[in-house]
Amino acid sequence: MNEIETKSFEVIKVMITVLNEESGSKATIAKFYKLGTKKNGDKYITITGIPDFYKRNAESLVEDAITIKINDPLRLRGTLIGGKPKHNELVITSISSDDEVMIYQVTNKENLNGYAVSTNWVDDVADRIEVIFPRMPKIIELKISPEYFEAQRSGVKNFEIRKNDRGYRVDDVLWLKEYDPEKKQYTGNTLKRKITYITSYKQQEDYVVLGTAPIRKEK
């Protein structure tokens, strides 16, 4: 019997809305997109066909932005790709408190909230937008002996050598918990350190060097 191999992937629903604050008119479309994953752990979706949607549903709207509303708790970062906009114009994004990404075409023609917005927005914008979900740092608990704990606390030591079995990434947080081997118990003292770099540890296979830095001043 032939077995069929199945692969699972994550799909999210994206609401794309074109708004006109003056008239109150709007056009909305719901689409489903597959989440991709970058090497640094960020997830992303690529949205195409926005100018066509804009023209079909809101030809009369000018000096407006497209709101991409993602039903996800993560903060979003949007970038336009696929070449430079026309007339050497720039593209900026802003993020509202409810995690909506507003994508504007920047020019020197008009002004909106401190940014200039082209009246020919749909003609100038790239037809391909990549919306990135930045990977959220993990908190990783690690046991540490009193002498190394003190070295981290005082700033004498700014790295950890650990077995590479926890999926460490830059910007993850190490929660260092002091452990007394003589009493065979934790002391209750803890430190939090951010990973600033990761390199291989040549002296021992499957180990890495984790560069560390204080997240805030420890008392």
XYZ file of N, CA and C in Angstrom, residues 5 7 26 30 46 56-57 67 83-84 88 93 104 123 132 139 149 156 159-161 166 180 189 195 204 207 210 217:
87
model
N 2.516 11.052 2.028
C 3.187 11.908 3.009
C 2.425 13.222 3.134
N 2.268 17.106 4.974
C 3.057 18.138 5.638
C 2.105 19.179 6.215
N -15.349 52.452 3.179
C -14.270 51.487 3.322
C -14.573 50.250 2.484
N -11.077 39.563 3.087
C -10.408 38.599 3.969
C -9.675 37.580 3.106
N 3.576 37.048 2.673
C 3.755 37.923 1.520
C 2.390 38.177 0.899
N -10.260 48.052 -7.548
C -11.580 47.440 -7.693
C -12.572 47.977 -6.673
N -12.104 48.186 -5.442
C -13.025 48.461 -4.343
C -13.058 49.906 -3.874
N -4.798 49.303 5.832
C -4.653 48.759 7.176
C -4.634 47.246 7.084
N 11.716 46.253 -5.310
C 12.231 47.402 -6.043
C 11.862 48.718 -5.405
N 12.540 49.774 -5.832
C 12.292 51.101 -5.272
C 10.977 51.667 -5.799
N 11.781 57.883 -6.725
C 12.664 57.796 -5.556
C 11.931 58.089 -4.254
N 6.217 52.729 7.675
C 5.106 52.070 8.357
C 5.002 52.607 9.775
N 2.176 53.564 4.383
C 1.996 54.824 3.679
C 3.023 54.980 2.563
N -0.636 54.111 -7.629
C 0.231 54.017 -8.798
C 1.693 53.873 -8.409
N 6.145 41.078 8.508
C 6.996 40.218 9.331
C 6.478 40.173 10.764
N 12.523 32.941 27.379
C 13.207 32.980 28.672
C 13.641 31.552 28.988
N 27.896 32.547 39.310
C 26.804 33.497 39.527
C 27.363 34.854 39.939
N 32.289 40.532 35.848
C 33.580 39.943 35.485
C 33.403 38.953 34.331
N 29.740 35.870 29.564
C 29.429 34.793 28.634
C 29.076 33.536 29.428
N 28.435 32.594 28.752
C 28.141 31.284 29.322
C 28.506 30.228 28.290
N 29.102 29.137 28.730
C 29.382 28.001 27.857
C 28.369 26.913 28.194
N 19.103 23.801 23.771
C 17.935 24.578 24.204
C 17.417 25.518 23.117
N 23.507 25.875 45.017
C 24.580 25.484 45.934
C 24.733 23.963 45.885
N 18.782 33.263 44.726
C 19.343 34.384 43.970
C 19.231 34.113 42.471
N 21.076 37.286 25.625
C 22.096 36.717 24.747
C 22.424 37.727 23.654
N 34.786 21.677 22.913
C 33.847 20.601 23.235
C 32.728 20.574 22.208
N 28.717 22.177 22.079
C 28.610 23.268 23.049
C 28.777 24.603 22.326
N 27.742 31.634 24.713
C 26.646 32.602 24.684
C 27.126 33.915 25.280
N 19.873 47.099 35.472
C 20.811 47.104 36.591
C 20.305 46.212 37.712
